[in-house]
Coordinates of C-alpha atoms in Angstrom, one line a residue:
M14 CA -24.7 -19.8 -52.8
G15 CA -25.1 -16.1 -52.1
C16 CA -22.1 -13.8 -51.9
W17 CA -23.7 -11.4 -49.3
Y18 CA -20.4 -11.5 -47.3
S19 CA -18.7 -9.5 -50.2
R20 CA -20.5 -6.5 -48.7
L21 CA -17.8 -6.4 -46.1
V22 CA -14.7 -4.5 -47.0
S23 CA -11.5 -6.5 -47.2
G24 CA -11.1 -8.2 -43.9
E25 CA -7.6 -7.1 -43.0
E26 CA -8.4 -3.4 -43.8
M27 CA -11.6 -3.6 -41.8
V28 CA -10.0 -5.2 -38.8
S29 CA -7.1 -2.7 -39.0
R30 CA -9.5 0.2 -39.2
C31 CA -11.5 -0.9 -36.2
K32 CA -8.4 -1.6 -34.2
A33 CA -7.2 2.0 -34.9
R34 CA -10.6 3.4 -34.0
K35 CA -10.5 1.5 -30.7
R36 CA -6.9 2.8 -30.0
Y37 CA -8.0 6.4 -30.7
M38 CA -11.0 6.1 -28.5
K39 CA -8.9 4.6 -25.7
Q40 CA -6.5 7.6 -26.1
F41 CA -9.6 9.9 -26.1
V42 CA -10.8 8.4 -22.8
K43 CA -7.4 9.0 -21.3
A44 CA -7.1 12.4 -22.8
R45 CA -10.4 13.5 -21.4
H46 CA -9.2 12.5 -17.9
S47 CA -5.9 14.3 -18.4
F48 CA -7.7 17.4 -19.8
A49 CA -9.9 17.5 -16.7
A50 CA -7.0 17.0 -14.4
A51 CA -4.8 19.6 -16.1
H52 CA -7.7 22.1 -16.0
S53 CA -8.1 21.5 -12.3
M54 CA -4.5 21.8 -11.6
Y55 CA -4.2 25.1 -13.5
L56 CA -7.1 26.7 -11.6
M57 CA -5.4 25.5 -8.4
S58 CA -2.1 27.0 -9.4
L59 CA -3.7 30.4 -9.9
R60 CA -5.0 30.3 -6.4
T61 CA -1.8 29.1 -4.8
T62 CA 0.3 31.5 -6.7
G63 CA -1.8 34.4 -5.5
V64 CA -1.6 33.2 -1.9
A65 CA 2.2 32.6 -2.1
L66 CA 2.7 36.1 -3.6
L67 CA 0.7 37.7 -0.8
Q68 CA 2.7 35.8 1.8
F69 CA 5.9 36.9 0.1
A70 CA 4.7 40.6 0.0
S71 CA 3.8 40.5 3.7
A72 CA 7.2 39.2 4.7
E73 CA 8.9 41.8 2.5
T74 CA 6.8 44.6 3.8
S75 CA 7.9 43.8 7.3
L76 CA 11.4 44.7 6.2
H77 CA 10.4 47.9 4.4
H78 CA 9.0 51.2 5.7
H79 CA 6.6 52.7 3.3
L80 CA 6.8 56.2 4.7
R81 CA 7.2 59.6 3.2
P82 CA 9.5 62.3 4.7
P83 CA 7.6 65.0 6.5
G84 CA 6.1 67.6 4.1
T85 CA 6.6 65.4 1.0
P86 CA 3.5 65.1 -1.1
P87 CA 2.4 61.6 -2.2
R88 CA 3.5 60.4 -5.6
V89 CA 0.3 60.2 -7.6
P90 CA 0.3 57.6 -10.3
P91 CA -0.8 58.8 -13.8
P92 CA -4.2 57.5 -14.7
F93 CA -2.9 55.7 -17.8
P94 CA 0.5 54.0 -17.1
N95 CA 2.0 52.9 -20.4
P96 CA 2.8 49.2 -20.9
P97 CA 6.0 48.0 -22.6
P98 CA 5.7 48.4 -26.3
A99 CA 6.5 44.7 -26.8
M100 CA 2.9 43.9 -25.8
S101 CA 1.3 46.2 -28.3
P102 CA -2.0 45.3 -29.8
T103 CA -0.3 44.9 -33.2
S104 CA 1.8 42.0 -32.1
W105 CA -1.1 40.2 -30.5
T106 CA -3.4 40.9 -33.4
T107 CA -0.9 39.8 -36.0
T108 CA -0.4 36.5 -34.0
S109 CA -4.1 35.9 -33.6
A110 CA -4.9 36.8 -37.2
S111 CA -2.4 34.2 -38.4
T112 CA -3.3 31.5 -35.9
T113 CA -7.1 31.4 -35.8
T114 CA -9.6 30.5 -38.4
S115 CA -11.6 33.7 -37.8
S116 CA -11.5 36.1 -40.7
V117 CA -12.2 39.0 -38.5
V118 CA -10.4 39.9 -35.3
H119 CA -13.0 41.0 -32.8
P120 CA -12.4 43.8 -30.3
P121 CA -11.9 42.8 -26.7
P122 CA -15.2 42.1 -24.9
P123 CA -16.6 44.9 -22.6
P124 CA -15.6 44.6 -19.0
P125 CA -18.0 43.2 -16.4
P126 CA -19.4 45.4 -13.5
M127 CA -17.0 45.9 -10.6
S128 CA -17.6 45.1 -7.0
S129 CA -18.3 48.2 -4.9
S130 CA -15.5 47.1 -2.5
S131 CA -12.9 47.2 -5.3
A132 CA -10.7 50.2 -5.9
W133 CA -10.1 49.2 -9.5
D134 CA -11.9 49.3 -12.8
F135 CA -10.8 48.2 -16.3
W136 CA -7.8 49.5 -18.2
D137 CA -6.9 48.0 -21.5
P138 CA -3.0 47.5 -21.8
F139 CA -3.4 47.0 -25.6
M140 CA -5.2 50.2 -26.3
P141 CA -3.1 52.5 -28.6
A142 CA -1.6 55.6 -26.9
S143 CA -3.4 57.8 -29.4
G144 CA -6.7 56.5 -28.2
R145 CA -6.2 57.5 -24.6
P146 CA -7.9 60.5 -23.1
V147 CA -6.0 63.4 -21.7
D148 CA -5.2 63.2 -18.0
V149 CA -7.3 64.9 -15.4
D150 CA -5.9 66.4 -12.3
V151 CA -7.3 65.1 -9.0
D152 CA -6.8 65.6 -5.3
E153 CA -5.3 62.8 -3.1
E154 CA -8.6 61.3 -1.9
E155 CA -10.4 61.7 -5.2
W156 CA -10.9 59.3 -8.1
E157 CA -10.7 59.7 -11.8
E158 CA -13.1 57.9 -14.1
T159 CA -12.8 58.1 -17.9
T160 CA -15.3 56.6 -20.2
I161 CA -14.5 56.1 -23.9
D162 CA -16.8 55.5 -26.9
S163 CA -20.3 56.7 -26.1
E164 CA -21.5 54.2 -28.7
V165 CA -21.4 51.3 -26.2
A166 CA -21.7 53.4 -23.0
A167 CA -25.1 51.9 -22.5
T168 CA -23.4 48.6 -21.5
A169 CA -21.4 50.2 -18.8
T170 CA -24.5 52.2 -17.7
A171 CA -26.7 49.1 -17.4
A172 CA -24.0 47.3 -15.5
S173 CA -23.5 50.1 -13.1
R174 CA -27.1 50.1 -12.0
S175 CA -26.5 47.1 -9.9
V176 CA -23.3 48.4 -8.3
A177 CA -23.0 51.2 -5.9
A178 CA -20.8 54.0 -7.3
P179 CA -17.6 54.8 -5.4
P180 CA -17.6 58.0 -3.4
S181 CA -16.0 61.2 -4.5
V182 CA -15.8 60.5 -8.3
V183 CA -14.5 63.0 -10.9
T184 CA -15.7 62.0 -14.4
A185 CA -14.2 62.9 -17.7
T186 CA -15.4 61.7 -21.1
A187 CA -13.6 61.2 -24.4
T188 CA -14.5 59.4 -27.6
S189 CA -12.6 56.8 -29.6
S190 CA -13.6 54.5 -32.4
S191 CA -11.7 51.5 -31.1
S192 CA -13.5 50.2 -28.0
E193 CA -15.3 51.2 -24.9
L194 CA -13.1 51.4 -21.8
A195 CA -13.8 52.6 -18.3
V196 CA -10.8 53.4 -16.2
V197 CA -10.9 54.2 -12.5
V198 CA -7.6 55.1 -10.9
S199 CA -7.2 55.3 -7.1
T200 CA -4.8 58.1 -6.1
K201 CA -4.7 56.8 -2.5
S202 CA -1.2 55.8 -1.4
K203 CA -0.9 52.0 -1.0
D204 CA 1.8 49.8 0.3
L205 CA 3.1 46.6 -1.3
V206 CA 0.7 44.3 0.7
E207 CA -2.4 46.3 -0.2
I208 CA -1.5 46.1 -3.9
I209 CA -0.7 42.4 -3.8
K210 CA -3.8 41.7 -1.8
E211 CA -5.9 43.1 -4.6
L212 CA -3.8 41.1 -7.1
N213 CA -4.6 38.0 -5.1
D214 CA -8.3 38.8 -5.2
Y215 CA -8.2 38.6 -9.0
F216 CA -6.2 35.4 -9.0
V217 CA -9.1 33.9 -7.1
K218 CA -11.6 35.4 -9.5
A219 CA -9.7 34.1 -12.5
A220 CA -9.6 30.6 -10.9
N221 CA -13.4 30.9 -10.3
A222 CA -13.9 31.7 -14.0
G223 CA -12.9 28.1 -14.8
G224 CA -15.7 26.7 -12.5
P225 CA -18.4 26.2 -15.2
L226 CA -15.9 24.4 -17.5
S227 CA -14.8 22.2 -14.5
S228 CA -18.4 21.0 -14.3
L229 CA -18.5 20.2 -18.0
L230 CA -15.2 18.3 -17.7
E231 CA -16.5 16.6 -14.5
I232 CA -13.3 17.2 -12.5
P233 CA -13.0 14.1 -10.2
T234 CA -12.4 14.8 -6.6
G235 CA -10.0 12.9 -4.4
Q236 CA -8.8 10.8 -7.4
L237 CA -5.9 12.8 -8.9
S238 CA -2.3 13.2 -7.8
Y239 CA 0.0 15.9 -9.1
Q240 CA 2.1 13.2 -10.7
E241 CA -0.8 12.0 -12.9
S242 CA -1.7 15.5 -14.0
S243 CA 1.9 16.4 -14.8
G244 CA 2.1 14.0 -17.7
K245 CA 4.0 11.2 -16.1
D246 CA 3.0 7.8 -17.4
D247 CA 3.5 5.5 -14.4
G248 CA 0.9 2.7 -14.2
N249 CA -1.2 4.0 -17.0
V250 CA -2.8 0.6 -17.8
K251 CA -3.9 0.0 -14.3
S252 CA -5.2 3.6 -13.7
L253 CA -6.9 3.5 -17.1
S254 CA -8.6 0.3 -16.3
L255 CA -9.8 1.7 -13.0
L256 CA -10.9 4.9 -14.8
L257 CA -13.0 3.1 -17.4
W258 CA -15.2 1.3 -15.0
T259 CA -15.5 3.9 -12.2
W260 CA -16.0 7.7 -12.2
S261 CA -17.2 10.0 -9.5
S262 CA -18.9 7.1 -7.6
S263 CA -18.1 3.5 -8.5
S264 CA -21.7 2.5 -9.1
A265 CA -21.7 3.0 -12.9
K266 CA -22.7 -0.2 -14.7
W267 CA -23.2 -1.1 -18.3
N268 CA -24.9 -4.2 -19.8
A269 CA -23.3 -6.4 -22.4
F270 CA -24.2 -3.9 -25.1
G271 CA -22.7 -0.8 -23.4
K272 CA -26.1 0.6 -22.4
F273 CA -26.6 2.0 -18.9
C274 CA -28.3 -0.1 -16.3
E275 CA -30.3 1.6 -13.6
D276 CA -29.4 1.6 -9.9
S277 CA -31.8 0.3 -7.2
G278 CA -33.5 3.7 -7.0
G279 CA -34.3 3.7 -10.7
N280 CA -31.8 6.5 -11.6
N281 CA -29.8 6.4 -14.8
I282 CA -26.1 6.1 -13.8
G283 CA -23.8 8.4 -15.8
R284 CA -26.4 11.1 -16.2
G285 CA -26.6 14.5 -14.6
N286 CA -29.3 15.8 -12.4
D287 CA -31.2 17.1 -15.4
G288 CA -31.1 13.6 -17.0
I289 CA -28.7 14.5 -19.7
A290 CA -25.7 12.1 -20.2
T291 CA -22.4 13.4 -18.8
H292 CA -19.4 13.9 -21.1
C293 CA -17.4 11.4 -19.1
S294 CA -20.1 8.7 -19.4
T295 CA -20.6 9.3 -23.1
V296 CA -16.8 9.0 -23.9
E297 CA -16.5 5.8 -21.8
R298 CA -19.6 4.2 -23.4
L299 CA -18.2 5.1 -26.8
Y300 CA -15.0 3.2 -25.8
V301 CA -17.0 0.2 -24.7
W302 CA -18.9 0.2 -28.1
E303 CA -15.6 0.5 -30.0
V304 CA -14.2 -2.5 -28.1
K305 CA -17.3 -4.5 -28.9
L306 CA -17.2 -3.4 -32.6
Y307 CA -13.6 -4.5 -32.9
Q308 CA -14.4 -7.9 -31.4
E309 CA -17.3 -8.3 -33.7
V310 CA -15.3 -7.4 -36.8
K311 CA -12.5 -9.7 -35.8
N312 CA -15.1 -12.5 -35.3
A313 CA -16.7 -11.8 -38.7
E314 CA -13.3 -11.9 -40.4
C315 CA -12.6 -15.4 -38.9
L316 CA -16.0 -16.6 -40.0
K317 CA -15.5 -15.2 -43.4
L318 CA -12.2 -17.0 -43.8
E319 CA -13.7 -20.2 -42.6
Y320 CA -16.7 -19.7 -44.9
E321 CA -14.4 -19.3 -47.9
K322 CA -12.6 -22.5 -47.1
K323 CA -15.8 -24.4 -46.8
V324 CA -17.1 -23.0 -50.1
A325 CA -13.9 -24.1 -51.8
V326 CA -14.2 -27.6 -50.3
L327 CA -17.8 -27.8 -51.5
G328 CA -16.8 -26.7 -55.0
K329 CA -14.2 -29.4 -55.3
L330 CA -16.7 -32.1 -54.1
E331 CA -19.3 -30.9 -56.6
M332 CA -16.8 -30.9 -59.4
K333 CA -15.6 -34.5 -58.6
S334 CA -19.2 -35.7 -58.1
A335 CA -18.2 -36.9 -54.8
D336 CA -20.2 -39.0 -52.3
Y337 CA -23.7 -37.5 -51.8
F338 CA -23.5 -37.5 -48.0
K339 CA -20.2 -35.7 -48.0
T340 CA -21.5 -33.1 -50.4
E341 CA -24.6 -32.5 -48.4
K342 CA -22.6 -32.2 -45.2
A343 CA -20.3 -29.6 -46.9
K344 CA -23.4 -27.7 -48.0
K345 CA -24.8 -27.6 -44.5
D346 CA -21.5 -26.4 -43.2
V347 CA -21.5 -23.6 -45.7
E348 CA -25.1 -22.6 -44.9
K349 CA -24.4 -22.6 -41.2
L350 CA -21.4 -20.3 -41.7
E351 CA -23.4 -18.1 -44.0
S352 CA -26.1 -17.8 -41.3
Q353 CA -23.5 -16.9 -38.7
L354 CA -21.9 -14.3 -41.0
M355 CA -25.4 -12.7 -41.5
V356 CA -25.8 -12.5 -37.7
A357 CA -22.3 -11.1 -37.4
S358 CA -23.0 -8.5 -40.1
Q359 CA -26.2 -7.4 -38.4
A360 CA -24.4 -7.1 -35.0
I361 CA -21.7 -5.0 -36.6
E362 CA -24.3 -2.7 -38.2
A363 CA -26.2 -2.5 -34.9
T364 CA -23.1 -1.6 -33.0
S365 CA -22.2 1.0 -35.6
S366 CA -25.6 2.5 -35.2
E367 CA -25.2 2.8 -31.5
I368 CA -21.9 4.6 -31.9
I369 CA -23.4 7.0 -34.4
K370 CA -26.3 7.6 -32.1
L371 CA -24.0 8.4 -29.2
R372 CA -21.9 10.6 -31.4
E373 CA -24.8 12.6 -32.8
S374 CA -27.2 12.9 -29.8
E375 CA -24.6 13.2 -26.9
L376 CA -21.0 13.8 -28.0
Y377 CA -21.6 16.6 -30.5
P378 CA -23.7 18.8 -28.2
Q379 CA -21.2 18.2 -25.4
L380 CA -18.3 19.3 -27.6
L381 CA -20.3 22.5 -28.5
E382 CA -20.8 23.2 -24.8
L383 CA -17.1 22.6 -24.1
V384 CA -16.0 25.1 -26.8
K385 CA -18.6 27.6 -25.6
G386 CA -17.3 27.0 -22.0
L387 CA -13.7 27.6 -23.1
T388 CA -14.8 30.9 -24.8
C389 CA -16.5 32.1 -21.7
M390 CA -13.6 31.1 -19.4
W391 CA -10.9 32.8 -21.4
R392 CA -13.1 35.9 -21.9
T393 CA -13.5 36.2 -18.2
M394 CA -9.9 35.5 -17.5
Y395 CA -9.0 38.1 -20.1
E396 CA -11.0 40.7 -18.1
F397 CA -9.5 39.7 -14.8
H398 CA -5.9 39.5 -16.1
Q399 CA -6.5 42.9 -17.6
V400 CA -7.3 44.3 -14.2
Q401 CA -4.3 42.6 -12.7
T402 CA -2.1 44.3 -15.4
H403 CA -3.4 47.6 -14.2
I404 CA -3.0 46.8 -10.5
V405 CA 0.7 45.8 -10.8
Q406 CA 1.4 49.1 -12.7
Q407 CA 1.0 50.7 -9.3
L408 CA 4.1 49.0 -7.9
K409 CA 6.3 51.6 -9.6
F410 CA 4.7 54.3 -7.5
L411 CA 5.5 52.9 -4.1
N412 CA 7.1 55.4 -1.8
S413 CA 9.8 53.1 -0.3
I414 CA 12.7 54.2 1.8
P415 CA 15.6 51.8 1.3
S416 CA 15.6 49.3 4.1
S417 CA 18.7 47.8 5.9
S418 CA 16.7 45.0 7.5
P419 CA 18.3 41.6 6.6
T420 CA 16.2 38.9 5.1
S421 CA 14.5 36.9 7.8
E422 CA 14.2 33.1 7.7
I423 CA 10.5 33.4 7.4
H424 CA 10.9 35.7 4.4
R425 CA 13.4 33.3 2.8
Q426 CA 11.0 30.4 3.2
S427 CA 8.1 32.5 1.7
T428 CA 10.3 33.3 -1.3
L429 CA 11.1 29.6 -1.9
Q430 CA 7.4 28.9 -1.6
L431 CA 6.6 31.5 -4.2
E432 CA 9.2 30.1 -6.5
L433 CA 7.7 26.7 -6.1
K434 CA 4.2 28.0 -6.8
A435 CA 5.4 29.9 -9.8
Q436 CA 7.0 26.7 -11.1
Q437 CA 3.7 24.9 -10.7
W438 CA 1.8 27.7 -12.4
H439 CA 4.2 27.4 -15.4
L440 CA 4.0 23.6 -15.4
S441 CA 0.3 23.5 -15.1
F442 CA -0.2 26.0 -17.9
C443 CA 2.0 23.9 -20.2
N444 CA 0.2 20.7 -19.2
L445 CA -3.2 22.4 -19.8
M446 CA -2.3 23.3 -23.3
K447 CA -0.8 19.9 -24.1
A448 CA -3.8 18.1 -22.6
Q449 CA -6.3 20.0 -24.7
R450 CA -4.2 19.4 -27.8
D451 CA -4.1 15.7 -27.1
Y452 CA -7.8 15.6 -26.3
V453 CA -8.7 17.2 -29.7
Q454 CA -6.1 15.3 -31.6
S455 CA -7.3 11.9 -30.4
L456 CA -10.9 12.9 -31.0
T457 CA -10.3 14.1 -34.5
G458 CA -8.3 10.9 -35.3
W459 CA -11.2 8.7 -34.1
L460 CA -13.7 10.8 -36.1
R461 CA -11.6 10.6 -39.2
L462 CA -11.9 6.8 -39.1
S463 CA -15.3 6.3 -37.7
L464 CA -17.0 8.5 -40.3
F465 CA -16.2 5.7 -42.8
Q466 CA -18.7 2.9 -42.1
V467 CA -17.6 -0.8 -42.0
G468 CA -19.8 -2.0 -44.8
N469 CA -19.9 -0.9 -48.4
N470 CA -23.7 -0.2 -48.1
S471 CA -23.0 1.9 -45.1
L472 CA -25.7 3.7 -43.1
H473 CA -26.7 7.1 -44.6
K474 CA -24.5 10.0 -43.5
T475 CA -26.1 12.4 -41.1
R476 CA -25.5 16.1 -40.7
Q477 CA -23.4 15.5 -37.6
D478 CA -21.0 13.4 -39.6
S479 CA -19.6 16.5 -41.2
A480 CA -20.6 18.9 -38.5
I481 CA -18.8 17.2 -35.7
Y482 CA -15.7 16.6 -37.8
S483 CA -15.7 20.2 -39.0
L484 CA -16.0 21.4 -35.4
C485 CA -13.1 19.3 -34.2
E486 CA -10.9 20.3 -37.2
E487 CA -11.5 24.0 -36.5
W488 CA -10.9 23.4 -32.7
Q489 CA -7.7 21.5 -33.4
L490 CA -6.5 24.3 -35.8
A491 CA -7.3 26.9 -33.2
I492 CA -5.6 25.2 -30.2
N493 CA -2.6 24.3 -32.2
N494 CA -2.1 27.9 -33.3
V495 CA -2.8 29.9 -30.2
P496 CA 0.4 31.6 -29.0
D497 CA 0.7 29.7 -25.7
R498 CA 4.5 29.9 -25.9
V499 CA 4.2 33.7 -25.4
A500 CA 2.2 33.1 -22.3
S501 CA 4.3 30.3 -20.9
E502 CA 7.4 32.5 -21.5
G503 CA 5.7 35.3 -19.6
I504 CA 5.1 33.0 -16.6
K505 CA 8.6 31.7 -16.9
S506 CA 10.0 35.2 -16.9
F507 CA 8.2 35.8 -13.6
L508 CA 9.7 32.6 -12.3
T509 CA 13.1 33.8 -13.4
V510 CA 12.9 37.0 -11.5
I511 CA 11.7 35.2 -8.4
H512 CA 14.6 32.7 -8.7
A513 CA 17.0 35.7 -8.9
I514 CA 15.6 36.9 -5.6
V515 CA 16.1 33.5 -4.1
V516 CA 19.7 33.4 -5.3
Q517 CA 20.4 36.9 -3.9
Q518 CA 18.8 36.0 -0.6
T519 CA 21.1 32.9 -0.5
E520 CA 24.1 35.1 -1.2
E521 CA 23.0 37.5 1.5
Q522 CA 22.7 34.6 3.9
K523 CA 26.2 33.3 2.9
Q524 CA 27.6 36.8 3.4
K525 CA 26.0 37.0 6.8
K526 CA 27.7 33.7 7.8
R527 CA 31.0 35.1 6.6
S528 CA 30.5 38.3 8.6
D529 CA 29.4 36.4 11.7
S530 CA 32.4 34.0 11.3
A531 CA 34.8 37.0 11.0
F532 CA 33.5 38.6 14.1
K533 CA 33.6 35.3 16.0
D534 CA 37.3 35.0 15.1
L535 CA 37.9 38.6 16.0
E536 CA 36.3 38.0 19.4
K537 CA 38.4 34.9 19.9
K538 CA 41.7 36.6 19.0
T539 CA 40.8 39.7 21.1
S540 CA 40.3 37.4 24.1
E541 CA 43.7 35.8 23.4
L542 CA 45.3 39.3 23.2
R543 CA 43.8 40.3 26.5
S544 CA 45.2 37.2 28.1
L545 CA 48.7 38.0 26.8
E546 CA 48.4 41.6 27.9
S547 CA 47.4 40.5 31.4
K548 CA 50.4 38.1 31.4
Y549 CA 53.1 40.3 29.9
G550 CA 51.7 43.8 30.3
T551 CA 50.4 46.1 27.6
Y552 CA 53.9 47.2 26.5
T553 CA 56.0 44.3 27.6
L554 CA 59.4 44.0 26.0
P555 CA 60.8 40.6 24.9
V556 CA 62.9 38.6 27.3
C557 CA 65.9 39.0 25.0
S558 CA 66.9 42.5 23.9
S559 CA 68.0 41.2 20.5
E560 CA 66.4 43.0 17.6
T561 CA 65.4 39.6 16.1
S562 CA 63.4 38.7 19.1
K563 CA 59.6 38.7 18.8
N564 CA 57.0 40.5 20.9
P565 CA 54.0 38.2 21.4
V566 CA 51.7 41.0 22.5
R567 CA 52.5 43.2 19.5
E568 CA 52.2 40.3 17.1
K569 CA 48.8 39.4 18.6
R570 CA 47.7 43.0 18.4
V571 CA 48.6 43.1 14.7
K572 CA 46.6 40.0 14.0
V573 CA 43.6 41.4 16.0
E574 CA 43.7 44.6 14.0
T575 CA 43.9 42.6 10.7
L576 CA 40.9 40.5 11.8
R577 CA 39.1 43.7 12.9
E578 CA 39.5 45.1 9.4
K579 CA 38.3 41.9 7.8
A580 CA 35.3 41.7 10.1
E581 CA 34.3 45.3 9.3
D582 CA 34.8 44.6 5.6
E583 CA 32.6 41.5 5.8
K584 CA 30.0 43.4 7.8
A585 CA 30.0 46.2 5.1
K586 CA 29.6 43.5 2.4
H587 CA 26.7 42.0 4.3
E588 CA 25.0 45.4 4.7
K589 CA 25.6 46.0 0.9
S590 CA 24.1 42.6 0.2
V591 CA 21.1 43.4 2.3
S592 CA 20.6 46.6 0.4
V593 CA 21.0 44.8 -2.9
T594 CA 18.4 42.2 -1.9
R595 CA 15.9 44.8 -0.9
A596 CA 16.4 46.8 -4.0
M597 CA 16.4 43.8 -6.3
T598 CA 13.2 42.4 -4.7
M599 CA 11.2 45.6 -5.4
N600 CA 12.8 46.1 -8.8
N601 CA 12.0 42.5 -9.9
L602 CA 8.4 42.8 -8.8
Q603 CA 8.1 46.1 -10.6
M604 CA 9.6 44.6 -13.8
G605 CA 8.4 41.0 -13.6
L606 CA 4.7 41.2 -12.6
P607 CA 3.6 43.6 -15.4
H608 CA 5.2 41.4 -18.0
V609 CA 3.5 38.2 -16.9
F610 CA 0.0 39.7 -16.7
Q611 CA 0.4 41.5 -20.1
A612 CA 1.4 38.2 -21.6
M613 CA -1.6 36.4 -20.0
T614 CA -4.0 39.2 -21.0
G615 CA -2.9 39.0 -24.6
F616 CA -3.0 35.2 -24.6
S617 CA -6.5 35.0 -23.0
N618 CA -7.8 37.6 -25.5
V619 CA -6.5 35.5 -28.5
C620 CA -8.0 32.4 -26.9
T621 CA -11.4 34.1 -26.6
Q622 CA -11.4 35.1 -30.2
A623 CA -10.2 31.7 -31.4
F624 CA -12.8 29.6 -29.5
E625 CA -15.5 32.1 -30.1
S626 CA -14.8 31.8 -33.9
V627 CA -14.9 28.0 -33.6
H628 CA -18.2 28.0 -31.8
N629 CA -19.8 30.7 -34.0
Q630 CA -18.7 28.7 -37.1
A631 CA -20.3 25.5 -35.8
K632 CA -23.6 27.4 -34.9
S633 CA -23.6 29.0 -38.3
N634 CA -23.3 25.6 -40.0
H635 CA -26.1 24.3 -37.8
D636 CA -28.4 27.3 -38.6
L637 CA -27.6 27.0 -42.3
H638 CA -28.5 23.3 -42.3
N639 CA -31.8 24.1 -40.6
V640 CA -32.6 26.7 -43.2
K641 CA -31.9 24.3 -46.0
M642 CA -34.2 21.8 -44.3
I643 CA -37.1 24.3 -44.3
L644 CA -36.7 25.5 -47.8
P645 CA -38.4 23.4 -50.5

């Protein structure tokens, strides 16, 4: 009898490996869904935070008067406001150098052309002070534009051809070896709403920057709840089951071997308009194949055990020279099982081939596109967060006269709404980073097992075997080491200052209630005093002339005066509380907003470099392989 079945690795190890592969792929299917959901929620949080901040600013502006005293010249902001030293390029460069696989830290990418309707251009908050040009004096309605590094000035020149230049521009040029920066500073006086409106515009642009990646991740519409995207694990089995067999529309179908059927119109389900398989369909088909492989391996193991028993029985019969018919029957049983094992082995190899085919021809190119999409998204977000950092620097130059207007209920509700949206921004950012880490981790775990074939005479290794695993290892290293804690703490610090405003507004409201209550008591006691005065007269003496007798009018008058003092004191406290609220609000915006955008600018810059390094390394490996294939 042949021993072909010995080609199979030890049964228990093989079944265990395939079970682990299936588990990793199941996690990967879920992680892809979570990654897409977290990405969608993060983009949404950028939009809603901007809107909430604008509503908050509008309500606050209604309480403030942005007026200058007659004859007072406007406070013109300097063209290069200095960011806090904590966000210096050294700190970010040190972090990125130690956390990415790139051996060279690339300079920030050049800024994109600006819209002609915008009053802002790019200012790099991480540029060293020594590299900044000297300030140029300008009139109130003039602009100042400074261009650095003539080496790459052609980039800005080419971009500006498609954009109308702003009117009344004063240009100054300086040279620096670090990077090319174009800065346009508006000297026109603006109020809080105008500044926040521009800030909101760039929240929208930053959210739009994630659009192409949303297409790659195939963000589902109408299928996600915030609970699902926030990492809660309720009903995962049921939702995963639904996810596996339906996506976008519910018309996707596979045949018994995990291949796509065509719909009635002859279109391939699970493929985009260009006929290329979508990432979602590729991942889900891989899971179907992994389930099939696991079942086939388990079946083969059962057959192998049965085969070994039958071979042992046949051996005993042959040794004992047993009855001919029994011996022949045992031989036929062994031959039958041998045939079934051969079929099972062929099925396993066929399934493994389909998995390798999907991994090479579909999954690997999709992963390259995802990394490329992440690079482009974070580069664009870096540019827009950089502009936002510059915009919020103008808050410190607002010409505000302290307001005595109390916080309205509308403003209080807008503050609570802003706090909620800031919380969601922080939560969605943390979820986004966790979801991407889970995505890459589950993928890398599956690849680590699937690159080892089931059989000893495994199929030949292809270039993608090492290329896709190398890509995912580099990706995992990059995403694990990007300093997302710095960015999340930056958002959290913004949330903290907004919460402080909420607390102060609450205290102001409580103080107003105490003041109103004191005046209400005063009015009540004053009314009682008047009643006594009308009854006894203003200076009525007591009925008894004894010195121990009491004068009800005088006693009431003393109480009224005491309450009057208390009411005036509570009123003063309320006015003080209003003043504190107004001052705190502006101060917290001036201090909190620059910090969060400096943190996001630095983080997005590091992400750009990290993902660009991963993508370039993968492309380099691909090109090197092609060169080796050409050379004799």
